[in-house]
Tab-separated table of N, CA, C and O in Angstrom:
chain	number	residue	atom	x	y	z
A	842	MET	N	-119.223	55.481	3.388
A	842	MET	CA	-118.985	54.113	3.804
A	842	MET	C	-117.503	53.788	3.623
A	842	MET	O	-116.897	54.167	2.640
A	843	GLY	N	-116.907	53.066	4.551
A	843	GLY	CA	-115.485	52.781	4.531
A	843	GLY	C	-115.053	51.725	3.544
A	843	GLY	O	-113.904	51.666	3.169
A	844	SER	N	-115.945	50.893	3.105
A	844	SER	CA	-115.575	49.811	2.201
A	844	SER	C	-116.494	49.820	0.988
A	844	SER	O	-117.689	50.039	1.100
A	845	GLU	N	-115.916	49.585	-0.158
A	845	GLU	CA	-116.711	49.521	-1.382
A	845	GLU	C	-117.031	48.080	-1.753
A	845	GLU	O	-117.562	47.831	-2.824
A	846	SER	N	-116.700	47.149	-0.875
A	846	SER	CA	-116.874	45.746	-1.219
A	846	SER	C	-118.071	45.099	-0.527
A	846	SER	O	-118.142	43.884	-0.431
A	847	TRP	N	-119.017	45.890	-0.087
A	847	TRP	CA	-120.240	45.313	0.477
A	847	TRP	C	-121.039	44.713	-0.675
A	847	TRP	O	-121.233	45.357	-1.699
A	848	HIS	N	-121.511	43.515	-0.523
A	848	HIS	CA	-122.285	42.856	-1.577
A	848	HIS	C	-123.781	42.889	-1.283
A	848	HIS	O	-124.587	42.532	-2.128
A	849	GLU	N	-124.118	43.284	-0.088
A	849	GLU	CA	-125.510	43.433	0.320
A	849	GLU	C	-125.662	44.832	0.903
A	849	GLU	O	-124.667	45.441	1.307
A	850	PRO	N	-126.880	45.359	0.947
A	850	PRO	CA	-127.057	46.693	1.521
A	850	PRO	C	-126.496	46.750	2.948
A	850	PRO	O	-126.827	45.907	3.790
A	851	TYR	N	-125.633	47.726	3.171
A	851	TYR	CA	-124.968	47.875	4.464
A	851	TYR	C	-125.967	47.864	5.609
A	851	TYR	O	-125.757	47.202	6.621
A	852	GLU	N	-127.065	48.570	5.429
A	852	GLU	CA	-128.058	48.700	6.494
A	852	GLU	C	-128.729	47.363	6.826
A	852	GLU	O	-129.245	47.174	7.926
A	853	SER	N	-128.698	46.433	5.880
A	853	SER	CA	-129.335	45.134	6.093
A	853	SER	C	-128.453	44.158	6.855
A	853	SER	O	-128.934	43.135	7.337
A	854	LEU	N	-127.173	44.456	6.917
A	854	LEU	CA	-126.234	43.506	7.517
A	854	LEU	C	-126.160	43.697	9.027
A	854	LEU	O	-126.061	44.829	9.511
A	855	PRO	N	-126.144	42.580	9.776
A	855	PRO	CA	-125.982	42.690	11.225
A	855	PRO	C	-124.570	43.187	11.572
A	855	PRO	O	-123.629	43.022	10.786
A	856	ALA	N	-124.439	43.775	12.739
A	856	ALA	CA	-123.149	44.334	13.171
A	856	ALA	C	-122.035	43.293	13.129
A	856	ALA	O	-120.904	43.589	12.722
A	857	LYS	N	-122.320	42.052	13.517
A	857	LYS	CA	-121.294	41.007	13.526
A	857	LYS	C	-120.785	40.740	12.113
A	857	LYS	O	-119.585	40.563	11.905
A	858	THR	N	-121.683	40.710	11.143
A	858	THR	CA	-121.284	40.488	9.750
A	858	THR	C	-120.450	41.657	9.236
A	858	THR	O	-119.447	41.461	8.549
A	859	ARG	N	-120.847	42.864	9.588
A	859	ARG	CA	-120.078	44.039	9.160
A	859	ARG	C	-118.678	44.029	9.779
A	859	ARG	O	-117.693	44.313	9.102
A	860	ASP	N	-118.585	43.681	11.053
A	860	ASP	CA	-117.275	43.642	11.700
A	860	ASP	C	-116.393	42.545	11.102
A	860	ASP	O	-115.188	42.752	10.894
A	861	LEU	N	-116.974	41.380	10.812
A	861	LEU	CA	-116.188	40.314	10.193
A	861	LEU	C	-115.693	40.757	8.817
A	861	LEU	O	-114.547	40.509	8.453
A	862	HIS	N	-116.546	41.432	8.071
A	862	HIS	CA	-116.133	41.962	6.770
A	862	HIS	C	-114.954	42.922	6.940
A	862	HIS	O	-113.967	42.835	6.195
A	863	ARG	N	-115.053	43.799	7.907
A	863	ARG	CA	-113.958	44.750	8.154
A	863	ARG	C	-112.661	44.018	8.477
A	863	ARG	O	-111.583	44.382	7.986
A	864	ALA	N	-112.748	43.003	9.294
A	864	ALA	CA	-111.550	42.253	9.654
A	864	ALA	C	-110.972	41.526	8.443
A	864	ALA	O	-109.748	41.500	8.259
A	865	ILE	N	-111.828	40.931	7.616
A	865	ILE	CA	-111.349	40.211	6.428
A	865	ILE	C	-110.712	41.188	5.439
A	865	ILE	O	-109.625	40.920	4.905
A	866	VAL	N	-111.343	42.323	5.208
A	866	VAL	CA	-110.766	43.317	4.297
A	866	VAL	C	-109.431	43.817	4.851
A	866	VAL	O	-108.451	43.951	4.111
A	867	SER	N	-109.361	44.049	6.155
A	867	SER	CA	-108.103	44.484	6.759
A	867	SER	C	-107.022	43.434	6.600
A	867	SER	O	-105.867	43.758	6.302
A	868	LEU	N	-107.384	42.161	6.786
A	868	LEU	CA	-106.414	41.079	6.600
A	868	LEU	C	-105.916	41.054	5.152
A	868	LEU	O	-104.709	40.922	4.906
A	869	MET	N	-106.828	41.208	4.206
A	869	MET	CA	-106.433	41.236	2.792
A	869	MET	C	-105.470	42.394	2.523
A	869	MET	O	-104.474	42.229	1.809
A	870	GLU	N	-105.759	43.549	3.106
A	870	GLU	CA	-104.878	44.707	2.911
A	870	GLU	C	-103.498	44.472	3.516
A	870	GLU	O	-102.484	44.846	2.923
A	871	GLU	N	-103.455	43.857	4.685
A	871	GLU	CA	-102.172	43.570	5.322
A	871	GLU	C	-101.366	42.564	4.484
A	871	GLU	O	-100.159	42.734	4.291
A	872	LEU	N	-102.031	41.538	3.982
A	872	LEU	CA	-101.333	40.546	3.154
A	872	LEU	C	-100.813	41.185	1.867
A	872	LEU	O	-99.692	40.872	1.423
A	873	GLU	N	-101.598	42.061	1.290
A	873	GLU	CA	-101.160	42.758	0.085
A	873	GLU	C	-99.938	43.631	0.388
A	873	GLU	O	-98.975	43.650	-0.385
A	874	ALA	N	-99.949	44.311	1.528
A	874	ALA	CA	-98.815	45.155	1.909
A	874	ALA	C	-97.561	44.310	2.144
A	874	ALA	O	-96.457	44.716	1.769
A	875	ILE	N	-97.726	43.142	2.743
A	875	ILE	CA	-96.585	42.237	2.949
A	875	ILE	C	-95.955	41.892	1.604
A	875	ILE	O	-94.732	41.936	1.440
A	876	ASP	N	-96.787	41.586	0.639
A	876	ASP	CA	-96.297	41.243	-0.699
A	876	ASP	C	-95.592	42.435	-1.336
A	876	ASP	O	-94.503	42.290	-1.893
A	877	TRP	N	-96.205	43.609	-1.249
A	877	TRP	CA	-95.608	44.802	-1.867
A	877	TRP	C	-94.247	45.120	-1.249
A	877	TRP	O	-93.279	45.357	-1.960
A	878	TYR	N	-94.166	45.136	0.092
A	878	TYR	CA	-92.884	45.418	0.746
A	878	TYR	C	-91.852	44.354	0.391
A	878	TYR	O	-90.674	44.662	0.177
A	879	GLY	N	-92.279	43.114	0.317
A	879	GLY	CA	-91.347	42.041	-0.035
A	879	GLY	C	-90.785	42.208	-1.439
A	879	GLY	O	-89.577	42.030	-1.670
A	880	GLN	N	-91.657	42.564	-2.376
A	880	GLN	CA	-91.193	42.766	-3.749
A	880	GLN	C	-90.252	43.968	-3.830
A	880	GLN	O	-89.217	43.910	-4.509
A	881	ARG	N	-90.623	45.046	-3.170
A	881	ARG	CA	-89.769	46.244	-3.196
A	881	ARG	C	-88.411	45.953	-2.584
A	881	ARG	O	-87.377	46.373	-3.114
A	882	ALA	N	-88.398	45.273	-1.459
A	882	ALA	CA	-87.125	44.952	-0.799
A	882	ALA	C	-86.272	44.043	-1.676
A	882	ALA	O	-85.047	44.182	-1.714
A	883	ALA	N	-86.923	43.140	-2.395
A	883	ALA	CA	-86.180	42.182	-3.225
A	883	ALA	C	-85.403	42.866	-4.341
A	883	ALA	O	-84.343	42.382	-4.750
A	884	VAL	N	-85.895	43.969	-4.827
A	884	VAL	CA	-85.211	44.631	-5.946
A	884	VAL	C	-84.480	45.906	-5.526
A	884	VAL	O	-83.787	46.519	-6.345
A	885	CYS	N	-84.607	46.312	-4.279
A	885	CYS	CA	-83.980	47.541	-3.806
A	885	CYS	C	-82.454	47.360	-3.755
A	885	CYS	O	-81.956	46.368	-3.225
A	886	GLU	N	-81.739	48.327	-4.288
A	886	GLU	CA	-80.280	48.225	-4.312
A	886	GLU	C	-79.626	48.938	-3.130
A	886	GLU	O	-78.453	48.725	-2.852
A	887	ASP	N	-80.364	49.785	-2.433
A	887	ASP	CA	-79.829	50.500	-1.279
A	887	ASP	C	-80.076	49.665	-0.017
A	887	ASP	O	-81.230	49.374	0.328
A	888	ASP	N	-78.997	49.287	0.669
A	888	ASP	CA	-79.124	48.405	1.838
A	888	ASP	C	-79.960	49.023	2.956
A	888	ASP	O	-80.757	48.320	3.591
A	889	SER	N	-79.795	50.317	3.204
A	889	SER	CA	-80.550	50.931	4.311
A	889	SER	C	-82.035	51.041	3.971
A	889	SER	O	-82.884	50.834	4.842
A	890	LEU	N	-82.365	51.339	2.722
A	890	LEU	CA	-83.779	51.370	2.338
A	890	LEU	C	-84.368	49.953	2.376
A	890	LEU	O	-85.489	49.752	2.842
A	891	ARG	N	-83.581	48.947	1.928
A	891	ARG	CA	-84.052	47.554	1.980
A	891	ARG	C	-84.369	47.156	3.425
A	891	ARG	O	-85.384	46.517	3.698
A	892	ALA	N	-83.533	47.597	4.362
A	892	ALA	CA	-83.770	47.277	5.780
A	892	ALA	C	-85.078	47.905	6.261
A	892	ALA	O	-85.845	47.270	6.997
A	893	VAL	N	-85.351	49.134	5.848
A	893	VAL	CA	-86.605	49.792	6.236
A	893	VAL	C	-87.786	49.043	5.633
A	893	VAL	O	-88.797	48.777	6.312
A	894	LEU	N	-87.682	48.681	4.379
A	894	LEU	CA	-88.785	47.967	3.715
A	894	LEU	C	-89.048	46.616	4.371
A	894	LEU	O	-90.205	46.226	4.570
A	895	LEU	N	-87.983	45.917	4.724
A	895	LEU	CA	-88.160	44.618	5.386
A	895	LEU	C	-88.743	44.787	6.796
A	895	LEU	O	-89.555	43.976	7.241
A	896	HIS	N	-88.325	45.855	7.471
A	896	HIS	CA	-88.910	46.153	8.782
A	896	HIS	C	-90.411	46.411	8.639
A	896	HIS	O	-91.221	45.875	9.425
A	897	ASN	N	-90.766	47.209	7.646
A	897	ASN	CA	-92.186	47.493	7.419
A	897	ASN	C	-92.952	46.213	7.091
A	897	ASN	O	-94.084	46.012	7.547
A	898	ARG	N	-92.344	45.348	6.298
A	898	ARG	CA	-92.972	44.064	5.945
A	898	ARG	C	-93.241	43.236	7.201
A	898	ARG	O	-94.318	42.652	7.355
A	899	GLU	N	-92.243	43.208	8.113
A	899	GLU	CA	-92.426	42.443	9.356
A	899	GLU	C	-93.595	42.993	10.177
A	899	GLU	O	-94.350	42.232	10.771
A	900	GLU	N	-93.718	44.313	10.213
A	900	GLU	CA	-94.827	44.897	10.965
A	900	GLU	C	-96.175	44.552	10.327
A	900	GLU	O	-97.159	44.317	11.031
A	901	GLU	N	-96.216	44.507	8.998
A	901	GLU	CA	-97.461	44.131	8.320
A	901	GLU	C	-97.825	42.673	8.635
A	901	GLU	O	-99.000	42.342	8.767
A	902	ILE	N	-96.816	41.812	8.747
A	902	ILE	CA	-97.079	40.420	9.126
A	902	ILE	C	-97.699	40.371	10.526
A	902	ILE	O	-98.670	39.651	10.765
A	903	GLU	N	-97.150	41.156	11.442
A	903	GLU	CA	-97.722	41.217	12.791
A	903	GLU	C	-99.180	41.685	12.734
A	903	GLU	O	-100.058	41.089	13.369
A	904	HIS	N	-99.427	42.718	11.956
A	904	HIS	CA	-100.802	43.231	11.838
A	904	HIS	C	-101.730	42.173	11.241
A	904	HIS	O	-102.875	42.012	11.688
A	905	ALA	N	-101.254	41.463	10.231
A	905	ALA	CA	-102.073	40.420	9.605
A	905	ALA	C	-102.431	39.340	10.628
A	905	ALA	O	-103.583	38.883	10.691
A	906	MET	N	-101.452	38.942	11.455
A	906	MET	CA	-101.715	37.889	12.443
A	906	MET	C	-102.686	38.389	13.517
A	906	MET	O	-103.513	37.623	14.015
A	907	MET	N	-102.600	39.664	13.871
A	907	MET	CA	-103.555	40.218	14.835
A	907	MET	C	-104.965	40.186	14.257
A	907	MET	O	-105.923	39.830	14.954
A	908	ASN	N	-105.104	40.526	12.984
A	908	ASN	CA	-106.407	40.456	12.325
A	908	ASN	C	-106.926	39.027	12.272
A	908	ASN	O	-108.102	38.769	12.546
A	909	LEU	N	-106.034	38.112	11.905
A	909	LEU	CA	-106.438	36.710	11.819
A	909	LEU	C	-106.883	36.190	13.188
A	909	LEU	O	-107.879	35.459	13.287
A	910	GLU	N	-106.175	36.582	14.222
A	910	GLU	CA	-106.561	36.141	15.566
A	910	GLU	C	-107.937	36.695	15.953
A	910	GLU	O	-108.755	35.994	16.547
A	911	TRP	N	-108.218	37.945	15.575
A	911	TRP	CA	-109.553	38.493	15.864
A	911	TRP	C	-110.611	37.679	15.127
A	911	TRP	O	-111.652	37.340	15.700
A	912	ILE	N	-110.328	37.368	13.872
A	912	ILE	CA	-111.278	36.568	13.090
A	912	ILE	C	-111.478	35.207	13.753
A	912	ILE	O	-112.604	34.739	13.910
A	913	ARG	N	-110.389	34.573	14.177
A	913	ARG	CA	-110.496	33.264	14.832
A	913	ARG	C	-111.376	33.346	16.084
A	913	ARG	O	-112.205	32.481	16.330
A	914	ARG	N	-111.186	34.382	16.847
A	914	ARG	CA	-111.946	34.516	18.096
A	914	ARG	C	-113.422	34.805	17.865
A	914	ARG	O	-114.241	34.574	18.741
A	915	ASN	N	-113.752	35.311	16.686
A	915	ASN	CA	-115.128	35.748	16.436
A	915	ASN	C	-115.883	34.934	15.402
A	915	ASN	O	-117.057	35.200	15.160
A	916	GLU	N	-115.229	33.972	14.785
A	916	GLU	CA	-115.881	33.147	13.763
A	916	GLU	C	-115.514	31.682	14.024
A	916	GLU	O	-114.386	31.269	13.767
A	917	PRO	N	-116.444	30.910	14.558
A	917	PRO	CA	-116.129	29.539	14.983
A	917	PRO	C	-115.526	28.647	13.896
A	917	PRO	O	-114.669	27.812	14.190
A	918	LEU	N	-115.937	28.804	12.655
A	918	LEU	CA	-115.382	27.937	11.610
A	918	LEU	C	-113.916	28.266	11.323
A	918	LEU	O	-113.113	27.370	11.075
A	919	PHE	N	-113.556	29.555	11.385
A	919	PHE	CA	-112.143	29.911	11.271
A	919	PHE	C	-111.371	29.280	12.430
A	919	PHE	O	-110.273	28.754	12.251
A	920	ASP	N	-111.912	29.349	13.617
A	920	ASP	CA	-111.255	28.764	14.786
A	920	ASP	C	-111.006	27.276	14.563
A	920	ASP	O	-109.913	26.773	14.789
A	921	LYS	N	-112.016	26.579	14.072
A	921	LYS	CA	-111.885	25.142	13.830
A	921	LYS	C	-110.763	24.849	12.840
A	921	LYS	O	-109.889	24.014	13.086
A	922	TYR	N	-110.772	25.558	11.718
A	922	TYR	CA	-109.772	25.243	10.685
A	922	TYR	C	-108.383	25.756	11.041
A	922	TYR	O	-107.389	25.143	10.645
A	923	ILE	N	-108.292	26.841	11.768
A	923	ILE	CA	-106.978	27.284	12.236
A	923	ILE	C	-106.390	26.228	13.162
A	923	ILE	O	-105.227	25.866	13.064
A	924	ARG	N	-107.231	25.702	14.053
A	924	ARG	CA	-106.757	24.648	14.959
A	924	ARG	C	-106.393	23.375	14.187
A	924	ARG	O	-105.513	22.623	14.583
A	925	THR	N	-107.073	23.137	13.085
A	925	THR	CA	-106.818	21.928	12.298
A	925	THR	C	-105.529	22.032	11.489
A	925	THR	O	-104.733	21.090	11.462
A	926	TYR	N	-105.317	23.149	10.830
A	926	TYR	CA	-104.250	23.222	9.829
A	926	TYR	C	-103.000	23.981	10.248
A	926	TYR	O	-101.922	23.716	9.707
A	927	LEU	N	-103.101	24.933	11.153
A	927	LEU	CA	-101.937	25.762	11.463
A	927	LEU	C	-101.051	25.127	12.526
A	927	LEU	O	-101.521	24.390	13.388
A	928	LEU	N	-99.783	25.437	12.423
A	928	LEU	CA	-98.758	25.017	13.385
A	928	LEU	C	-98.638	23.501	13.466
A	928	LEU	O	-98.386	22.944	14.541
A	929	LYS	N	-98.819	22.832	12.358
A	929	LYS	CA	-98.682	21.381	12.275
A	929	LYS	C	-97.487	21.065	11.381
A	929	LYS	O	-97.097	21.861	10.539
A	930	SER	N	-96.930	19.904	11.535
A	930	SER	CA	-95.772	19.536	10.742
A	930	SER	C	-96.104	18.583	9.590
A	930	SER	O	-95.316	18.446	8.663
A	931	GLU	N	-97.266	17.921	9.629
A	931	GLU	CA	-97.633	16.993	8.571
A	931	GLU	C	-97.913	17.756	7.279
A	931	GLU	O	-98.292	18.915	7.314
A	932	PRO	N	-97.753	17.082	6.127
A	932	PRO	CA	-98.167	17.727	4.876
A	932	PRO	C	-99.634	18.134	4.982
A	932	PRO	O	-100.465	17.380	5.504
A	933	ILE	N	-99.934	19.305	4.473
A	933	ILE	CA	-101.279	19.880	4.624
A	933	ILE	C	-102.349	18.958	4.062
A	933	ILE	O	-103.411	18.775	4.656
A	934	THR	N	-102.056	18.341	2.923
A	934	THR	CA	-103.072	17.475	2.325
A	934	THR	C	-103.313	16.222	3.168
A	934	THR	O	-104.406	15.666	3.152
A	935	GLU	N	-102.297	15.769	3.912
A	935	GLU	CA	-102.509	14.624	4.807
A	935	GLU	C	-103.448	15.011	5.948
A	935	GLU	O	-104.271	14.208	6.380
A	936	ILE	N	-103.292	16.228	6.440
A	936	ILE	CA	-104.190	16.689	7.504
A	936	ILE	C	-105.617	16.700	6.976
A	936	ILE	O	-106.540	16.236	7.649
A	937	GLU	N	-105.782	17.203	5.750
A	937	GLU	CA	-107.127	17.225	5.162
A	937	GLU	C	-107.686	15.806	5.024
A	937	GLU	O	-108.839	15.549	5.334
A	938	GLU	N	-106.853	14.878	4.559
A	938	GLU	CA	-107.314	13.487	4.419
A	938	GLU	C	-107.729	12.921	5.761
A	938	GLU	O	-108.740	12.223	5.876
A	939	GLN	N	-106.932	13.203	6.793
A	939	GLN	CA	-107.273	12.712	8.127
A	939	GLN	C	-108.617	13.280	8.583
A	939	GLN	O	-109.431	12.569	9.162
A	940	GLU	N	-108.830	14.552	8.296
A	940	GLU	CA	-110.075	15.199	8.705
A	940	GLU	C	-111.270	14.654	7.920
A	940	GLU	O	-112.321	14.377	8.485
A	941	THR	N	-111.108	14.490	6.606
A	941	THR	CA	-112.233	14.051	5.790
A	941	THR	C	-112.523	12.567	5.956
A	941	THR	O	-113.643	12.119	5.728
A	942	ASN	N	-111.515	11.797	6.372
A	942	ASN	CA	-111.734	10.377	6.605
A	942	ASN	C	-112.163	10.083	8.031
A	942	ASN	O	-112.253	8.930	8.432
A	943	GLY	N	-112.384	11.143	8.773
A	943	GLY	CA	-112.873	10.960	10.139
A	943	GLY	C	-111.803	10.597	11.136
A	943	GLY	O	-112.097	10.212	12.246
A	944	ASN	N	-110.539	10.737	10.754
A	944	ASN	CA	-109.468	10.399	11.677
A	944	ASN	C	-108.959	11.599	12.464
A	944	ASN	O	-108.121	11.455	13.323
A	945	GLY	N	-109.460	12.781	12.120
A	945	GLY	CA	-109.009	13.978	12.802
A	945	GLY	C	-109.711	14.147	14.118
A	945	GLY	O	-110.774	13.593	14.359
A	946	GLY	N	-109.109	14.945	14.984
A	946	GLY	CA	-109.694	15.151	16.297
A	946	GLY	C	-110.256	16.538	16.505
A	946	GLY	O	-110.617	16.889	17.594
A	947	ALA	N	-110.283	17.365	15.426
A	947	ALA	CA	-110.715	18.749	15.599
A	947	ALA	C	-112.141	18.836	16.119
A	947	ALA	O	-112.495	19.782	16.783
A	948	GLN	N	-112.939	17.837	15.836
A	948	GLN	CA	-114.316	17.871	16.300
A	948	GLN	C	-114.490	16.995	17.531
A	948	GLN	O	-115.590	16.750	17.970
A	949	GLY	N	-113.382	16.538	18.071
A	949	GLY	CA	-113.448	15.606	19.175
A	949	GLY	C	-113.735	16.244	20.520
A	949	GLY	O	-113.863	15.564	21.510
A	950	GLY	N	-113.767	17.554	20.586
A	950	GLY	CA	-114.152	18.213	21.805
A	950	GLY	C	-112.997	18.638	22.687
A	950	GLY	O	-113.182	19.361	23.632
A	951	ASN	N	-111.785	18.191	22.397
A	951	ASN	CA	-110.674	18.620	23.240
A	951	ASN	C	-109.848	19.711	22.598
A	951	ASN	O	-108.825	20.105	23.130
A	952	GLY	N	-110.250	20.211	21.440
A	952	GLY	CA	-109.534	21.287	20.778
A	952	GLY	C	-108.317	20.822	20.019
A	952	GLY	O	-107.647	21.590	19.369
A	953	SER	N	-108.001	19.543	20.095
A	953	SER	CA	-106.851	19.022	19.378
A	953	SER	C	-107.291	18.473	18.037
A	953	SER	O	-108.351	17.902	17.901
A	954	SER	N	-106.459	18.648	17.028
A	954	SER	CA	-106.801	18.132	15.716
A	954	SER	C	-106.329	16.700	15.557
A	954	SER	O	-106.616	16.063	14.568
A	955	GLY	N	-105.590	16.189	16.511
A	955	GLY	CA	-105.092	14.842	16.378
A	955	GLY	C	-103.827	14.758	15.559
A	955	GLY	O	-103.302	13.688	15.342
A	956	THR	N	-103.320	15.877	15.086
A	956	THR	CA	-102.089	15.888	14.328
A	956	THR	C	-100.978	16.426	15.196
A	956	THR	O	-101.208	17.057	16.212
A	957	ARG	N	-99.779	16.145	14.798
A	957	ARG	CA	-98.615	16.483	15.587
A	957	ARG	C	-98.299	17.976	15.491
A	957	ARG	O	-98.146	18.501	14.408
A	958	PRO	N	-98.192	18.675	16.604
A	958	PRO	CA	-97.833	20.085	16.550
A	958	PRO	C	-96.361	20.274	16.214
A	958	PRO	O	-95.543	19.403	16.510
A	959	MET	N	-96.060	21.399	15.586
A	959	MET	CA	-94.667	21.707	15.288
A	959	MET	C	-93.961	22.112	16.572
A	959	MET	O	-94.560	22.651	17.481
A	960	GLY	N	-92.674	21.871	16.621
A	960	GLY	CA	-91.864	22.350	17.722
A	960	GLY	C	-92.147	21.644	19.027
A	960	GLY	O	-92.082	22.219	20.086
A	961	GLY	N	-92.443	20.400	18.967
A	961	GLY	CA	-92.687	19.680	20.200
A	961	GLY	C	-93.925	18.844	20.097
A	961	GLY	O	-94.473	18.643	19.035
A	962	GLY	N	-94.343	18.361	21.187
A	962	GLY	CA	-95.533	17.540	21.192
A	962	GLY	C	-95.206	16.095	20.900
A	962	GLY	O	-94.063	15.704	20.717
A	963	SER	N	-96.197	15.335	20.835
A	963	SER	CA	-96.037	13.908	20.676
A	963	SER	C	-95.803	13.515	19.224
A	963	SER	O	-96.215	14.191	18.307
A	964	ASN	N	-95.156	12.426	19.016
A	964	ASN	CA	-94.960	11.849	17.684
A	964	ASN	C	-95.858	10.639	17.521
A	964	ASN	O	-95.491	9.658	16.906
A	965	ARG	N	-97.042	10.670	18.074
A	965	ARG	CA	-97.940	9.531	18.065
A	965	ARG	C	-98.785	9.446	16.814
A	965	ARG	O	-99.740	8.720	16.774
A	966	GLY	N	-98.446	10.185	15.761
A	966	GLY	CA	-99.231	10.154	14.536
A	966	GLY	C	-99.300	8.748	13.973
A	966	GLY	O	-98.500	7.886	14.298
A	967	LEU	N	-100.284	8.518	13.142
A	967	LEU	CA	-100.479	7.198	12.566
A	967	LEU	C	-99.470	6.871	11.471
A	967	LEU	O	-99.341	5.721	11.081
A	968	GLY	N	-98.787	7.862	10.966
A	968	GLY	CA	-97.794	7.615	9.930
A	968	GLY	C	-98.413	7.160	8.630
A	968	GLY	O	-97.793	6.422	7.879
A	969	ILE	N	-99.630	7.558	8.356
A	969	ILE	CA	-100.320	7.134	7.147
A	969	ILE	C	-99.534	7.509	5.909
A	969	ILE	O	-99.408	6.722	4.980
A	970	GLY	N	-98.945	8.708	5.922
A	970	GLY	CA	-98.189	9.167	4.757
A	970	GLY	C	-97.018	8.271	4.441
A	970	GLY	O	-96.666	8.056	3.285
A	971	SER	N	-96.393	7.672	5.449
A	971	SER	CA	-95.236	6.823	5.201
A	971	SER	C	-95.626	5.499	4.554
A	971	SER	O	-94.777	4.784	4.051
A	972	LEU	N	-96.907	5.151	4.552
A	972	LEU	CA	-97.351	3.884	3.974
A	972	LEU	C	-97.744	4.032	2.505
A	972	LEU	O	-97.982	3.033	1.825
A	973	ARG	N	-97.815	5.243	2.030
A	973	ARG	CA	-98.215	5.462	0.646
A	973	ARG	C	-97.188	4.873	-0.302
A	973	ARG	O	-96.003	4.943	-0.076
A	974	GLY	N	-97.661	4.303	-1.365
A	974	GLY	CA	-96.791	3.783	-2.414
A	974	GLY	C	-96.154	2.467	-2.057
A	974	GLY	O	-95.323	1.963	-2.782
A	975	LYS	N	-96.535	1.875	-0.932
A	975	LYS	CA	-95.963	0.582	-0.548
A	975	LYS	C	-96.917	-0.521	-0.883
A	975	LYS	O	-98.069	-0.394	-0.956
């Protein structure tokens, strides 16, 4: 068996669950490699070796994002939360408050979370965060 982290008998798990497990374990491995290359590059004294380590780190980031995208495409709840929290400019906890208070649009059917996207888009946010402490 390729993974030692099965918590239920492998034969009992449906193919979709096994594939999702594989993708999650692969994502964890890629994130761990990103950290390892980053730490090694941070302390490396040879400039050419540091460049190789940083290059390898960048490739691991690409691999991690490819894994995450597969997970998003195959697990609806990941898709929902990726659409809610990623590529937004608001503080993360404000996005959560908007979602839990029913002000978010992630469940609104248009795929938009109702929060402002980074790098463009509308500035039509409610500005709730700016009213805090007043």
